[in-house]
Amino acid sequence: MSEQPQFDKARFKASMARLNDIYLGIAKKANEASRGRCPYKNAKDRCTAKFGCRNQLFIDGVGQPGLCTGSDKLNYREAWEV
């Protein structure tokens, strides 16, 4: 029989707390960014929204995501179609 590895609960708890702090920082930064930038705009300035928006520009044909033509300084919530 093989021995069970030792499990350090305190070390595990500290590791989980550190991981939680990392994810909390990521979530806070994403929240801040979403206030000044459309949350549906990806890194290539393509719109990933599954609904219409007046800032979408479709130039690549069917099946391609639209370009986001809005300014990052706009409040995009008013542009979304209901």
Backbone as CSV, one residue per row, in Angstrom:
resi,resn,N_x,N_y,N_z,CA_x,CA_y,CA_z,C_x,C_y,C_z
1,MET,0.816,-1.196,0.000,0.000,0.000,0.000,0.857,1.256,0.000
2,SER,0.393,2.240,-0.733,1.125,3.507,-0.753,0.576,4.425,0.328
3,GLU,1.431,5.281,0.807,1.039,6.229,1.852,0.252,7.386,1.249
4,GLN,-0.689,7.895,2.014,-1.448,9.065,1.610,-0.572,10.301,1.781
5,PRO,-0.580,11.212,0.807,0.216,12.434,0.988,-0.375,13.272,2.117
6,GLN,0.504,13.994,2.784,0.071,14.864,3.874,-0.679,16.062,3.298
7,PHE,-1.751,16.445,3.962,-2.556,17.575,3.535,-2.487,18.642,4.607
8,ASP,-1.943,19.782,4.233,-1.777,20.891,5.166,-2.977,21.836,5.001
9,LYS,-3.932,21.753,5.899,-5.155,22.554,5.803,-4.866,24.046,5.869
10,ALA,-3.949,24.451,6.712,-3.625,25.873,6.850,-3.014,26.417,5.554
11,ARG,-2.140,25.634,4.960,-1.514,26.054,3.700,-2.560,26.122,2.586
12,PHE,-3.451,25.143,2.549,-4.519,25.132,1.564,-5.417,26.353,1.734
13,LYS,-5.796,26.661,2.963,-6.662,27.803,3.248,-5.983,29.110,2.817
14,ALA,-4.700,29.249,3.093,-3.958,30.450,2.699,-3.879,30.559,1.178
15,SER,-3.686,29.441,0.522,-3.620,29.426,-0.936,-4.963,29.839,-1.545
16,MET,-6.049,29.347,-0.995,-7.378,29.699,-1.482,-7.682,31.180,-1.236
17,ALA,-7.243,31.709,-0.111,-7.442,33.127,0.184,-6.669,33.986,-0.813
18,ARG,-5.457,33.569,-1.138,-4.633,34.307,-2.109,-5.287,34.269,-3.495
19,LEU,-5.777,33.113,-3.888,-6.460,32.974,-5.164,-7.716,33.844,-5.210
20,ASN,-8.440,33.891,-4.108,-9.620,34.741,-4.018,-9.244,36.213,-4.191
21,ASP,-8.149,36.637,-3.590,-7.688,38.026,-3.730,-7.344,38.350,-5.186
22,ILE,-6.733,37.396,-5.875,-6.383,37.594,-7.287,-7.640,37.784,-8.118
23,TYR,-8.611,36.888,-7.935,-9.858,36.985,-8.698,-10.659,38.229,-8.327
24,LEU,-10.595,38.638,-7.090,-11.278,39.857,-6.668,-10.699,41.069,-7.391
25,GLY,-9.385,41.113,-7.516,-8.729,42.196,-8.241,-9.113,42.219,-9.713
26,ILE,-9.191,41.044,-10.324,-9.596,40.944,-11.727,-11.035,41.435,-11.889
27,ALA,-11.915,41.007,-10.997,-13.326,41.394,-11.070,-13.496,42.900,-10.890
28,LYS,-12.747,43.491,-9.969,-12.844,44.938,-9.762,-12.391,45.697,-11.003
29,LYS,-11.305,45.255,-11.624,-10.792,45.923,-12.829,-11.785,45.783,-13.975
30,ALA,-12.382,44.617,-14.145,-13.375,44.412,-15.197,-14.600,45.289,-14.964
31,ASN,-14.989,45.426,-13.719,-16.132,46.275,-13.372,-15.847,47.728,-13.717
32,GLU,-14.656,48.204,-13.413,-14.271,49.575,-13.730,-14.247,49.794,-15.244
33,ALA,-13.688,48.848,-15.976,-13.582,48.977,-17.427,-14.955,48.996,-18.081
34,SER,-15.896,48.253,-17.536,-17.222,48.175,-18.143,-17.994,49.481,-18.003
35,ARG,-17.574,50.355,-17.129,-18.263,51.643,-16.952,-17.896,52.645,-18.036
36,GLY,-16.737,52.495,-18.658,-16.299,53.437,-19.668,-16.126,52.828,-21.037
37,ARG,-16.410,51.560,-21.162,-16.209,50.852,-22.421,-17.318,49.829,-22.564
38,CYS,-17.797,49.642,-23.764,-18.865,48.671,-23.991,-18.395,47.283,-23.572
39,PRO,-19.150,46.585,-22.730,-18.733,45.251,-22.285,-18.812,44.206,-23.386
40,TYR,-19.407,44.532,-24.516,-19.530,43.582,-25.621,-18.462,43.796,-26.689
41,LYS,-17.591,44.767,-26.502,-16.523,45.063,-27.462,-15.299,44.231,-27.096
42,ASN,-14.834,43.403,-28.040,-13.676,42.567,-27.737,-12.373,43.301,-28.063
43,ALA,-11.256,42.631,-27.882,-9.941,43.256,-28.063,-9.676,43.677,-29.502
44,LYS,-10.418,43.086,-30.461,-10.243,43.435,-31.873,-11.312,44.422,-32.345
45,ASP,-11.951,45.093,-31.395,-13.008,46.075,-31.671,-14.196,45.469,-32.400
46,ARG,-14.458,44.196,-32.157,-15.618,43.510,-32.718,-16.703,43.422,-31.656
47,CYS,-17.949,43.518,-32.109,-19.082,43.456,-31.192,-19.480,41.997,-30.972
48,THR,-19.558,41.590,-29.725,-19.948,40.219,-29.391,-21.384,40.142,-28.889
49,ALA,-22.104,41.266,-28.913,-23.490,41.289,-28.432,-24.372,40.441,-29.342
50,LYS,-25.336,39.790,-28.753,-26.287,38.969,-29.505,-27.587,39.739,-29.735
51,PHE,-27.510,41.043,-29.737,-28.654,41.905,-29.968,-28.180,43.107,-30.771
52,GLY,-29.115,43.869,-31.309,-28.763,45.007,-32.131,-28.257,46.196,-31.337
53,CYS,-27.366,46.942,-31.936,-26.817,48.159,-31.336,-26.493,49.110,-32.474
54,ARG,-26.781,50.384,-32.304,-26.528,51.334,-33.389,-25.041,51.552,-33.650
55,ASN,-24.184,51.042,-32.800,-22.740,51.181,-32.991,-22.119,50.007,-33.739
56,GLN,-22.949,49.050,-34.183,-22.438,47.905,-34.942,-22.318,48.275,-36.421
57,LEU,-21.205,47.892,-37.045,-20.997,48.100,-38.471,-20.612,46.756,-39.075
58,PHE,-21.469,46.252,-39.961,-21.227,44.949,-40.592,-20.645,45.169,-41.984
59,ILE,-19.368,44.810,-42.144,-18.701,45.011,-43.432,-18.115,43.714,-43.996
60,ASP,-18.043,42.670,-43.184,-17.364,41.441,-43.588,-18.292,40.359,-44.124
61,GLY,-19.584,40.608,-44.184,-20.497,39.610,-44.704,-21.212,38.836,-43.610
62,VAL,-22.024,37.919,-44.040,-22.859,37.130,-43.141,-22.000,36.240,-42.233
63,GLY,-22.390,36.181,-40.989,-21.706,35.308,-40.038,-20.506,35.930,-39.343
64,GLN,-20.111,37.111,-39.750,-18.974,37.776,-39.127,-19.480,38.784,-38.107
65,PRO,-18.807,38.908,-36.965,-19.240,39.910,-35.980,-19.024,41.323,-36.517
66,GLY,-19.904,42.225,-36.131,-19.793,43.600,-36.569,-18.662,44.334,-35.877
67,LEU,-18.178,45.360,-36.525,-17.194,46.244,-35.901,-17.920,47.169,-34.939
68,CYS,-17.308,47.469,-33.837,-17.864,48.428,-32.886,-17.327,49.799,-33.283
69,THR,-18.231,50.670,-33.686,-17.819,51.995,-34.170,-17.970,53.083,-33.121
70,GLY,-18.379,52.715,-31.922,-18.584,53.701,-30.869,-17.283,54.124,-30.203
71,SER,-17.345,55.246,-29.553,-16.217,55.754,-28.784,-16.213,55.096,-27.407
72,ASP,-15.064,54.837,-26.871,-14.976,54.266,-25.520,-15.398,55.272,-24.459
73,LYS,-15.637,56.505,-24.844,-16.051,57.524,-23.886,-17.569,57.664,-23.819
74,LEU,-18.288,56.888,-24.625,-19.743,56.966,-24.633,-20.351,56.058,-23.576
75,ASN,-21.566,56.371,-23.188,-22.364,55.486,-22.348,-23.161,54.618,-23.306
76,TYR,-22.745,53.365,-23.504,-23.342,52.492,-24.496,-24.734,52.005,-24.132
77,ARG,-25.099,52.100,-22.882,-26.398,51.571,-22.475,-27.538,52.200,-23.260
78,GLU,-27.405,53.468,-23.660,-28.452,54.136,-24.420,-28.518,53.645,-25.873
79,ALA,-27.463,53.021,-26.380,-27.420,52.567,-27.767,-28.095,51.213,-27.959
80,TRP,-28.241,50.440,-26.902,-28.796,49.098,-27.046,-30.265,49.151,-27.391
81,GLU,-30.639,48.356,-28.348,-32.055,48.255,-28.724,-32.793,47.387,-27.713
82,VAL,-34.019,47.750,-27.460,-34.829,46.981,-26.506,-35.532,45.859,-27.227
